Structure formats: C-alpha cells, structure tokens
Short mmCIF file of C-alpha atoms in Angstrom, two decimals:
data_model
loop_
_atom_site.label_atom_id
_atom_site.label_comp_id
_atom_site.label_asym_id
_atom_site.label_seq_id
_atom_site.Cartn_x
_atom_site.Cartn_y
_atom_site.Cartn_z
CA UNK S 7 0.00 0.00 0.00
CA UNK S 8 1.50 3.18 -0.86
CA UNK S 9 2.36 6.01 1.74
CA UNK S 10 0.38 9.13 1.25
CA UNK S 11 0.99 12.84 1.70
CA UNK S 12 -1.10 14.94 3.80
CA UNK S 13 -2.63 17.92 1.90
CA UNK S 14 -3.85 21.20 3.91
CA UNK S 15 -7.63 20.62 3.70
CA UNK S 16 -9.23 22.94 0.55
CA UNK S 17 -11.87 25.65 0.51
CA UNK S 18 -13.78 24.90 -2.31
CA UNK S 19 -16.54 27.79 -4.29
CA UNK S 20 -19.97 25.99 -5.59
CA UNK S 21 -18.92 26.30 -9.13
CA UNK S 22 -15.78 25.52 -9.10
CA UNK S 23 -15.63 22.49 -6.52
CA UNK S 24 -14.68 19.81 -9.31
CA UNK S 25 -11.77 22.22 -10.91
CA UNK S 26 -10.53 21.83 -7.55
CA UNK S 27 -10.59 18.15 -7.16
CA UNK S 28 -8.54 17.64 -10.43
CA UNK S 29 -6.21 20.10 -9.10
CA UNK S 30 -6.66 21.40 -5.81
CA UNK S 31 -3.09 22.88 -5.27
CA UNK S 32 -3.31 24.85 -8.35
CA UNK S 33 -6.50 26.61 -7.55
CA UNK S 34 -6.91 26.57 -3.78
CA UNK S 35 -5.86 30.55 -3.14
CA UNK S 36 -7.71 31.86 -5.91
CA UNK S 37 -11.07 29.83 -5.01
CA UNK S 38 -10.76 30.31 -1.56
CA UNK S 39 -14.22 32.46 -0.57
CA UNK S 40 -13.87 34.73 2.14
CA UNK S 41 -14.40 33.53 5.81
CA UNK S 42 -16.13 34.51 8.29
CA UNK S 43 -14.27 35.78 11.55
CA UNK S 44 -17.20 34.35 13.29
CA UNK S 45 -17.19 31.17 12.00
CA UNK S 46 -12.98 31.26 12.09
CA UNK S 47 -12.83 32.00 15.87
CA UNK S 48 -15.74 28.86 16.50
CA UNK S 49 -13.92 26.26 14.58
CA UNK S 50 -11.01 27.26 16.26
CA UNK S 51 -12.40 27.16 19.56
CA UNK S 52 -13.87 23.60 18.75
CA UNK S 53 -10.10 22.59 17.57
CA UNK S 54 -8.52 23.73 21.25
CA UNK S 55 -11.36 21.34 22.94
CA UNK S 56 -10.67 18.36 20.38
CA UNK S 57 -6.53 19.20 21.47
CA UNK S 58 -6.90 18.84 25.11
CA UNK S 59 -9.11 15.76 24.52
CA UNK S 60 -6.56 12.91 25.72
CA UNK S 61 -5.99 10.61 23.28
CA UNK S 62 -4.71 7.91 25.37
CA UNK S 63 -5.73 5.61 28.53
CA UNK S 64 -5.93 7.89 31.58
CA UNK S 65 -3.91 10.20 34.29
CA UNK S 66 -4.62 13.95 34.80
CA UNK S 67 -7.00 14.20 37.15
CA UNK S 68 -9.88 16.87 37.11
CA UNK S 69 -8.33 19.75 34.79
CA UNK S 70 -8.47 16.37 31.68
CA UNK S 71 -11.87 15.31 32.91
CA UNK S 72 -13.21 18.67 32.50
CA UNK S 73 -11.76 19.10 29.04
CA UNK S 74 -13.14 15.57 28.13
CA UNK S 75 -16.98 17.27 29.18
CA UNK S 76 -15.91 20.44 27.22
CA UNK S 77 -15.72 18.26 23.97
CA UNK S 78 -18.31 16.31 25.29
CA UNK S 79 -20.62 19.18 25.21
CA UNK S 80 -19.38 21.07 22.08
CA UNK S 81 -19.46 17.76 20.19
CA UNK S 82 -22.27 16.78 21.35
CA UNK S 83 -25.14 18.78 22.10
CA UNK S 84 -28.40 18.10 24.29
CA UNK S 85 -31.76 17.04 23.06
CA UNK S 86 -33.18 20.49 23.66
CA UNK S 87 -29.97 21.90 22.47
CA UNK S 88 -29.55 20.12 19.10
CA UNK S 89 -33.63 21.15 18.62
CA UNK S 90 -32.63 24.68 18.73
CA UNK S 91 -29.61 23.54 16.76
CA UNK S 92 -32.06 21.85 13.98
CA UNK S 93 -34.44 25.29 14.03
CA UNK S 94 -31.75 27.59 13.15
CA UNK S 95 -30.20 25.26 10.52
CA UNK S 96 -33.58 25.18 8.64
CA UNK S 97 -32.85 29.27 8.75
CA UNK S 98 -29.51 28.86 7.92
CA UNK S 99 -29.43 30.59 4.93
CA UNK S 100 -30.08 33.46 5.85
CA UNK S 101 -26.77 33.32 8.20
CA UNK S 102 -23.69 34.41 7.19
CA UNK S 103 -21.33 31.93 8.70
CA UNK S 104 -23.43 28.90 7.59
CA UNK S 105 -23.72 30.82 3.90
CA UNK S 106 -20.20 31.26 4.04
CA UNK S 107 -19.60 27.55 5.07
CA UNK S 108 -21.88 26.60 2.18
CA UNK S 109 -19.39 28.17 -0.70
CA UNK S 110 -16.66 25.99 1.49
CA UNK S 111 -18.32 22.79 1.13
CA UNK S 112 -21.39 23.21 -1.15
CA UNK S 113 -24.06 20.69 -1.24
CA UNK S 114 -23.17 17.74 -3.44
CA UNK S 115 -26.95 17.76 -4.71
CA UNK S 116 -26.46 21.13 -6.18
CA UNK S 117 -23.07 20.50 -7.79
CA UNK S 118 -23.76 17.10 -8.95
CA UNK S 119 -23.22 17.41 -12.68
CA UNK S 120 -19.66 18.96 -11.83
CA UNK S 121 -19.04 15.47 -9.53
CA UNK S 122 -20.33 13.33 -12.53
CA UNK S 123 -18.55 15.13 -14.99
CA UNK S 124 -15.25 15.10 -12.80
CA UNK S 125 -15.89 11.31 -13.01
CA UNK S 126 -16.53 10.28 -16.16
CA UNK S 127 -13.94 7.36 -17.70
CA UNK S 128 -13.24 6.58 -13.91
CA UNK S 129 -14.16 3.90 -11.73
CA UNK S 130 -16.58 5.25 -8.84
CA UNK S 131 -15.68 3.48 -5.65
CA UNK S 132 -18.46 4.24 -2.60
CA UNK S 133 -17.68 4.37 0.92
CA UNK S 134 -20.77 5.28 3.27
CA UNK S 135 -21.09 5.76 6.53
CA UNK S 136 -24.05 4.12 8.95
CA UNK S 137 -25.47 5.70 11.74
CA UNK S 138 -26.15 9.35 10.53
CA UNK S 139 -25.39 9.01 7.01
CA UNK S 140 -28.02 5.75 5.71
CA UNK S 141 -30.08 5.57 9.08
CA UNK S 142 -31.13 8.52 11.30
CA UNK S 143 -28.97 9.33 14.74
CA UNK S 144 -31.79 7.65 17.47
CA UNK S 145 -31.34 7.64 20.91
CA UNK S 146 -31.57 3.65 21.19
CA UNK S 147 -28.42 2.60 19.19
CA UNK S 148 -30.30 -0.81 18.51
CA UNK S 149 -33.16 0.60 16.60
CA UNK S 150 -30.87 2.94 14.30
CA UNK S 151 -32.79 1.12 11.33
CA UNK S 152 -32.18 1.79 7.64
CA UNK S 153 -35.68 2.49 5.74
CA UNK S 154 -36.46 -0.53 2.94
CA UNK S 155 -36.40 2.91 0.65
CA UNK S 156 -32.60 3.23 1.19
CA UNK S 157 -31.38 -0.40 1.39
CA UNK S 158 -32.79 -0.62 -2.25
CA UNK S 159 -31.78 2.50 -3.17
CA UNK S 160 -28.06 1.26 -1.91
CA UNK S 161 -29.10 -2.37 -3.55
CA UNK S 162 -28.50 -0.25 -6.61
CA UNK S 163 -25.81 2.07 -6.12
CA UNK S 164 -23.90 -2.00 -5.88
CA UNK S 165 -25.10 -2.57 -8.76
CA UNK S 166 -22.80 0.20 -10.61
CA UNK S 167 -20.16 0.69 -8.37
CA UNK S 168 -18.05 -1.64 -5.33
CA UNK S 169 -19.72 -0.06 -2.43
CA UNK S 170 -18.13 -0.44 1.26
CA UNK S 171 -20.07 0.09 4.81
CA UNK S 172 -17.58 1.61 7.00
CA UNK S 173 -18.72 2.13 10.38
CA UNK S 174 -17.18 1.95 14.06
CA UNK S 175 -20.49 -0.65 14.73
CA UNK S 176 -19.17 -4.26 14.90
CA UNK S 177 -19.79 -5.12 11.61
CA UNK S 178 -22.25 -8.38 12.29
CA UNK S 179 -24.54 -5.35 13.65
CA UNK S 180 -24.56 -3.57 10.53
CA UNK S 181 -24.98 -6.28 8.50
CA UNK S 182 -28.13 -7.36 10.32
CA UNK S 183 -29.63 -3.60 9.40
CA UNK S 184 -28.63 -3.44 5.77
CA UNK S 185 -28.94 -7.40 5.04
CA UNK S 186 -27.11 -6.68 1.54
CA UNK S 187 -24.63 -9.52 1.05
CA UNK S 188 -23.41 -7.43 -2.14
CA UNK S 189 -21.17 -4.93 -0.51
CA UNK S 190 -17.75 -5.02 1.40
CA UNK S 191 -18.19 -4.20 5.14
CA UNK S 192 -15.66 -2.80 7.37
CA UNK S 193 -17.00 -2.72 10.92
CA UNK S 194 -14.90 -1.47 14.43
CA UNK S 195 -13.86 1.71 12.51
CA UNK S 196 -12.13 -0.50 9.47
CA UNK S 197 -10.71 -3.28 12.04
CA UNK S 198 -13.04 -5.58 10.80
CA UNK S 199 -13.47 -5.95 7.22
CA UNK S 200 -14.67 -8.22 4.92
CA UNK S 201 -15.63 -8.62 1.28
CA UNK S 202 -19.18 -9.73 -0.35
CA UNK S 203 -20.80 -13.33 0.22
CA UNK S 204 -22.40 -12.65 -3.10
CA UNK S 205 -20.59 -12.54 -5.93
CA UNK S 206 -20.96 -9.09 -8.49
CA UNK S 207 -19.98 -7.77 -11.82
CA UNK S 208 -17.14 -5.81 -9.66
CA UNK S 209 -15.91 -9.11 -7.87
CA UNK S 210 -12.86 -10.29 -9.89
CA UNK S 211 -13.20 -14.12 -10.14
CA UNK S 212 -9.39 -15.20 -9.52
CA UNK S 213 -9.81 -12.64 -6.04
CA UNK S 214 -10.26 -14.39 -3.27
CA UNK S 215 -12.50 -13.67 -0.44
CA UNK S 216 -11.05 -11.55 2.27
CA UNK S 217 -11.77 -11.32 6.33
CA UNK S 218 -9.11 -8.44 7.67
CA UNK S 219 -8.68 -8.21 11.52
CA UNK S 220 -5.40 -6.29 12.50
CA UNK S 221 -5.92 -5.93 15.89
CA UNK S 222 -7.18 -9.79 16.91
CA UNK S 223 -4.10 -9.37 19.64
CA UNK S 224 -6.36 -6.86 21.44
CA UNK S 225 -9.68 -8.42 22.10
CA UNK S 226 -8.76 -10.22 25.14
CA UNK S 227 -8.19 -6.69 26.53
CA UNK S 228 -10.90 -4.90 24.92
CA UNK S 229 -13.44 -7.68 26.46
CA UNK S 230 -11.74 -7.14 30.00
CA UNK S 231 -12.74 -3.45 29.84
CA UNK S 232 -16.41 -3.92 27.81
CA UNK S 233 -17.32 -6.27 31.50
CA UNK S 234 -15.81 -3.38 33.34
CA UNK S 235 -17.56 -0.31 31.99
CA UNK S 236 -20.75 -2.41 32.00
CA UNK S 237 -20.62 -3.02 35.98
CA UNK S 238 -19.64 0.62 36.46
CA UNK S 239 -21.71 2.30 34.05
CA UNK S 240 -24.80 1.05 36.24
CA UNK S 241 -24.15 3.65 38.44
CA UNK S 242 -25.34 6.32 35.33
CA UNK S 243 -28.72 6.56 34.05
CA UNK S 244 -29.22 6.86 30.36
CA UNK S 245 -25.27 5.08 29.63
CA UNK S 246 -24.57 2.30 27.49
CA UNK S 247 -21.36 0.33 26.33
CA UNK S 248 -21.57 -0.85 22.77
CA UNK S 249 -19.07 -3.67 22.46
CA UNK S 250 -18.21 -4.01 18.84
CA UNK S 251 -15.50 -6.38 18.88
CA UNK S 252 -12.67 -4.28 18.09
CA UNK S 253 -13.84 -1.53 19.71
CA UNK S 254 -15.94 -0.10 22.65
CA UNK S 255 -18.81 2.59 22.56
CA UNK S 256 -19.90 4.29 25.95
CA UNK S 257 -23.15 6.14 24.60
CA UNK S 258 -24.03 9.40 26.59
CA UNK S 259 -27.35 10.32 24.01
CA UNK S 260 -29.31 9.55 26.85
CA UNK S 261 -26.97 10.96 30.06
CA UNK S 262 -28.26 14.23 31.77
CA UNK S 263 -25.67 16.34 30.84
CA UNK S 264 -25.54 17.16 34.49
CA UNK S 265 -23.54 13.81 34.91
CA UNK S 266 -21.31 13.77 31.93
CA UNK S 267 -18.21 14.77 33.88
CA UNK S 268 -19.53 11.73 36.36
CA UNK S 269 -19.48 9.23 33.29
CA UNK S 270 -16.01 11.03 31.66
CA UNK S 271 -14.51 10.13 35.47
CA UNK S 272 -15.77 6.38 35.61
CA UNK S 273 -13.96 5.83 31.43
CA UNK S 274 -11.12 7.15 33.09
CA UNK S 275 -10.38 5.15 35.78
CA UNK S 276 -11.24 1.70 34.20
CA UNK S 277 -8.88 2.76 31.23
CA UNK S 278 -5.67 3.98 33.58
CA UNK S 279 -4.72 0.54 33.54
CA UNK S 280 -4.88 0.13 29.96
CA UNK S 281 -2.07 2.16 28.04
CA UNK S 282 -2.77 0.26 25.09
CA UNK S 283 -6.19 1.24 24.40
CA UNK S 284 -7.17 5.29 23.51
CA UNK S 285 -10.12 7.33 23.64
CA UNK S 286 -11.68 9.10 20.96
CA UNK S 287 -15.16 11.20 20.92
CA UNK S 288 -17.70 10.79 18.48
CA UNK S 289 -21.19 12.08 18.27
CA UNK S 290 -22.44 11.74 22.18
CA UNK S 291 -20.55 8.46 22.16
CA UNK S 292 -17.13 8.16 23.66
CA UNK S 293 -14.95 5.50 21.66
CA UNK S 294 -12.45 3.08 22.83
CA UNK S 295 -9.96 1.81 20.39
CA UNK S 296 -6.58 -0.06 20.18
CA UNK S 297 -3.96 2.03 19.63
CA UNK S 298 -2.56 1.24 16.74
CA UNK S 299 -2.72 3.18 13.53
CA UNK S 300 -5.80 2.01 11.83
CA UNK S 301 -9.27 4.40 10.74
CA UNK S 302 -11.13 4.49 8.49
CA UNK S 303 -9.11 5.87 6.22
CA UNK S 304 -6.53 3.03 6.28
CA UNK S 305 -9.98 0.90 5.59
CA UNK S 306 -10.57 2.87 2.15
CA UNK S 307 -7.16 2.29 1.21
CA UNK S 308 -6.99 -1.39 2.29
CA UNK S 309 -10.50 -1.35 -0.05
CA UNK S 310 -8.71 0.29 -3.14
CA UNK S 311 -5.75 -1.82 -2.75
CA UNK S 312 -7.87 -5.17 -2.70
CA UNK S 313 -9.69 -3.97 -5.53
CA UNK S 314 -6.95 -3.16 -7.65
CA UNK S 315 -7.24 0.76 -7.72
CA UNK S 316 -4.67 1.80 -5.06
CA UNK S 317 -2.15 2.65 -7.92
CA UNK S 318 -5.33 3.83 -10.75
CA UNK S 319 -5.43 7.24 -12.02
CA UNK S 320 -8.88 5.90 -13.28
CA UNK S 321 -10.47 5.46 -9.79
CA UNK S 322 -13.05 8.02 -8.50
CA UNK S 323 -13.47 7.16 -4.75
CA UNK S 324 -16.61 8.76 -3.16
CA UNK S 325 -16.50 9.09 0.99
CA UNK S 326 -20.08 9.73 2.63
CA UNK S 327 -20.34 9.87 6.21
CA UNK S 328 -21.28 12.35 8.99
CA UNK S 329 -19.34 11.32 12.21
CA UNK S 330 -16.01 12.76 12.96
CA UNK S 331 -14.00 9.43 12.85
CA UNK S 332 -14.71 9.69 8.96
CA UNK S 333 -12.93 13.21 8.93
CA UNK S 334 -9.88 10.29 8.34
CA UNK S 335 -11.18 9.29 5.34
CA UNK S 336 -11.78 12.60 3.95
CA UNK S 337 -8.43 13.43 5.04
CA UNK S 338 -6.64 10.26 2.39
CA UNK S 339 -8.75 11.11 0.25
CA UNK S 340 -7.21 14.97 -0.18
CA UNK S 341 -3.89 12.89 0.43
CA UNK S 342 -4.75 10.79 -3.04
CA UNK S 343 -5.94 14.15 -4.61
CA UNK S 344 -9.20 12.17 -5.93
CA UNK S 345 -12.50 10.99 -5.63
CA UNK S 346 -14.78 13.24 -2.99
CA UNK S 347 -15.36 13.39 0.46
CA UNK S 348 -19.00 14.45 2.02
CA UNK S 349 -20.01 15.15 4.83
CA UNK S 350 -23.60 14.72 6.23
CA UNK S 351 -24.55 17.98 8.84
CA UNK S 352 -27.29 20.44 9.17
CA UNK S 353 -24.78 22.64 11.45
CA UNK S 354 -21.38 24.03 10.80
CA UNK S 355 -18.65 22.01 11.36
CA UNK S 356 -14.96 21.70 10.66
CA UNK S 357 -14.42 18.95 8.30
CA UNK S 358 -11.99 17.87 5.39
CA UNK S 359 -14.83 17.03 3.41
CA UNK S 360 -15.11 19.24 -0.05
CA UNK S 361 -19.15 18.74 -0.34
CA UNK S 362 -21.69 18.27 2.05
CA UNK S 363 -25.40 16.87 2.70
CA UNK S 364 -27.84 17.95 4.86
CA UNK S 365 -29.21 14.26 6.51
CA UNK S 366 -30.00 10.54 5.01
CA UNK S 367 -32.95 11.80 2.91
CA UNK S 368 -30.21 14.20 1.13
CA UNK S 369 -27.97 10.83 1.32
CA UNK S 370 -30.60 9.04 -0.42
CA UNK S 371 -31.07 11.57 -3.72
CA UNK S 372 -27.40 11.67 -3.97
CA UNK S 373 -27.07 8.03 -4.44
CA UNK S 374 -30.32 7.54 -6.69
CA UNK S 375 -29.21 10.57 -8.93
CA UNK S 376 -26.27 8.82 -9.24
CA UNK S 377 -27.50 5.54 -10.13
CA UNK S 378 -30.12 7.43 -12.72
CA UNK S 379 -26.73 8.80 -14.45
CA UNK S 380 -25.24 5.64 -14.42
CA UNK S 381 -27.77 3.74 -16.51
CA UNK S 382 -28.57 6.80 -18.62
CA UNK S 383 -24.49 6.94 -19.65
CA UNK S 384 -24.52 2.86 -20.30
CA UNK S 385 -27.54 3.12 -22.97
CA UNK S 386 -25.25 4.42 -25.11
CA UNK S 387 -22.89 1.94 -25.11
CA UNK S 388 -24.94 -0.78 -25.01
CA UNK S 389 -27.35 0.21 -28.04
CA UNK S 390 -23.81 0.27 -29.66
CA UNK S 391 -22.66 -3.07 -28.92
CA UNK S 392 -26.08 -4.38 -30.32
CA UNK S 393 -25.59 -2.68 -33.48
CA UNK S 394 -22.16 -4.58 -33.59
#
C-alpha cells in the first residue's frame, strides 16, 4: 500500500468544486471564498477542545476530565440543544457563517453534474457511513434502522459501483440492518473488514475472499474493559457500552448532561490501567480503540488496494459519512488528490470534506441521482454493442 501525503484541507466555491478536485493545489488561493471571523474563531475554539481531549488511557486528574466534558458538550449537544440547533439550521441561509460555510463545502446535490462530470472514464468506488449518514442518529443505538427505501436505493448504487459500509459498529450489527450480502463491510472503525458473500460484476473471479482483523491481539483486553464499563456504568442513568468487537462505545445520548463529567470520570479510571487502548469522541458516544494506527481511512485504502485501484489514475473514490471518525477518510482522500469526500450535517462544522449533505434523505437523492446517471451513460454503449 503506498504512503500518502497529507494535503492542507481545501476551501472549495460551488462552481468551481470539481476544478478543484482535479487540481486542488493549483486553484486553492484563488477559489478560496472569504471567511467569516465568526465562523474562524468557533472552529477554532472547537479545535482547542478536540486538542486537550486525551488521546490515550488515563492520568490527569480533574483539569483532563473537565476538558473531556468540554468536547463532550461542544461535540455533542443536548436534546433540547440540538432542537434549537435543527431550528436555526432550517434558517440557515439566511446566516452568514453557515452561507459562508456553504461556498466551502457546497451541497453535493447542487453540484452534482460537476461530480459526474469530474468522473466520467473513472471507476466510482463508494464508501458510506451508517449511523447518521443511511439511518437517522436515534437515541436507542439498537433501533438505528435503515428504511427498505434506502437499502434498495443502496441495492443499486452496488449494482454500478463496489460499495463499502464503513462504520465503528461491529460489523455483524450492521450487517443485520442493511442485510445486503453485495457490498464489502468494514466494521470497528475499518478493524473488521470483509468482502461480499455474493458474488458481483465488480468481484474479480481469480480474487479471493477476504476477512481483515489487524488488531485480533487486542480483544482479550478490549473484552476485560467492555465487562468493566458495564458493571460501572450502572451507576449512570441513560449510559450504554456498545461492544463491537474491536472496539468499545460508551453512549451518553441519553446521560443528563448534568452527569457527563460523572461518566467522563468512571472511562477514566477503568482505562488507567490500559495504556494500550485510547479514547476518541464521536457524536455523544465516547470511543475506545486499540492504539494502533488504523481508521477508516486506512480501511478505504486497504479497499482500493484489494480492488486493484490503489495505484489507478482511473479510480473516482466517493466518501459519505457524517461522524467525525470519517474526517480520516476525507483526510486520504485529499492525500490521493481524488475521488470526494461528504459530509452529512445540518450545522457548521470543521471537516476535510469538499461537499456536504444535509441528513440521510439528502444521502438518499445523492445516491439515486447517481444511479439514474449511471444507466442513462450505459444506454449508449450498449445500443452500440447491439448494433455490432
């Protein structure tokens, strides 16, 4: 797998996003919209929290619990906030910062003939995202079910293109919501990945089928800490620990943010005695991971590699997802300098991501437009080959 360069993350105008993507470094300065100081000074005041955040197993005492509840918080808003939150967004345009965050990462519904057009002659590859991005955010994590709508709607986007389910769920769980034995899944945030059970037009027939697991030397340890957290998380109404094989979820959707620091305290102390293991935040879920250098990133380039379009100029790899642990897929993908990473938000946020999408429904269009331009451009061709 080849190494890849990290790119300073582009600004992209609405009509000239795909100029960008076929040569970002050559037009980022003169694209670049103005930005708001408002909406500078926030994302930088979101990047301090995510900074103090510690990334490892524990130590610090109060001042690091504190800053875990900041990002908590800022992350993560409460029910009554993320209402007001969802009001305001529907008003959004009328505000400047979210305008001006717009022309940075413009809707990929509104530029989709640029996106098309940017990819004709390649191969698309799709990545998507789970909870957020083809199923709603719900409070119980074991009713976050996809709509029959969508799984056919993603029935067909497999079809056209090698399509991947990367999410941090343990990927048995989100196979038992989509129930599409057509795509690749990478489950435990790309620890756990593995390739159809049913054979398609994309499936090579000399490839053989693949189950990756690099971090099998860590499950002892994570199970150890999943009976842990469970015992102590009794003690906080609203909690729950997500064990997903690879990796741990501590869900706080339900907590009274009262308690957070309370909850932040009790991860803490079970995971002093784990140096191997790291903490990351999500959205209102704290995540527990191995620390070794694996995302979801590394699970899109694992994907391409297996595929045989790690090395293609002719690969067009699409990234959909709204959680910040796919901010490291957006991040390879502006490392490759192709495809397109978007991100799913009604609310301002700092991402990597070129486009963006307001929620699933917006998911949903994307991927049926794109199937509808599929089959339209393959007429064509095939009307040809008859005539032949």
């Amino acid at each position: 797998m080849r190494k890849q360069s990290v790119i300073v993350p582009e600004e992209l105008a609405v009509t000239t996003v795909m100029a960008v993507v076929a040569d970002p470094a050559a037009h980022r300065s003169a694209l670049l919209p103005p930005r708001s100081s408002a909406l500078g000074v926030r994302c930088a005041r979101y990047k301090r929290f995510l900074s103090q955040l510690d990334m490892g197993s524990g130590g610090g005492g109060g001042a690091r619990i504190s800053a875990w509840v900041d990002s908590m918080r800022t992350s993560s808003p409460t029910q009554v906030k993320a209402a007001a939150m969802l009001s305001t967004s529907f008003a959004a345009s009328h505000d400047e910062d979210y305008n001006n965050w717009v022309k940075q990462h413009p809707s990929a519904l509104s530029v989709f003939e640029d996106i098309v057009a940017a990819s004709t002659g390649k191969q698309i590859v799709m990545f998507l995202d789970y909870d957020g991005t083809l199923s709603p955010i719900v409070d119980d994590p074991d009713r976050a079910f996809i709509s029959n709508a969508m799984r056919e709607t993603v029935r067909d986007v497999a079809r056209h293109f090698p399509t991947a389910i990367v999410s941090g769920r343990r990927r048995d769980k989100v196979f038992s919501f989509v129930r599409l034995r057509e795509l690749y899944y990478a489950g435990s945030h790309g620890m756990d990945i593995k390739s159809p059970t049913k054979r398609t037009k994309h499936t090579k027939a000399k490839t053989k089928a693949v189950l990756f697991q690099p971090a099998t030397e860590f499950l002892p340890m994570i199970d150890e800490v999943f009976k842990a957290l469970m015992e102590k998380t009794k003690l906080i109404p609203g909690s729950r620990v997500e064990n997903n094989i690879f990796t741990l979820s501590v869900h706080f959707r339900c907590v009274d943010e009262k308690i957070w620091s309370s909850l932040a305290e009790l991860v803490r102390s079970v995971l002093k005695d784990y140096p191997k293991l790291r903490l990351t935040l999500g959205r209102k879920v704290l995540e527990i991971r191995p620390s070794i250098k694996w995302d979801k990133g590394k699970a899109l380039e694992f994907l391409l590699e297996y595929l045989g379009l790690a090395d293609s100029g002719n690969v067009f790899p699409v990234y959909i997802g709204d959680d910040r642990t796919d901010e490291d897929a957006f991040k390879v993908l502006h490392g490759r300098r192709q495809g397109l990473g978007i991100l799913v938000s009604e609310v301002i946020r700092e991402t990597s991501a070129r486009c963006s999408l307001r929620q699933p429904a917006e998911v949903q269009e994307f991927l049926r437009r794109l199937v509808e331009w599929k089959r339209s451009a393959s007429l064509p061709r095939r009307t040809e080959a008859r005539k032949k």
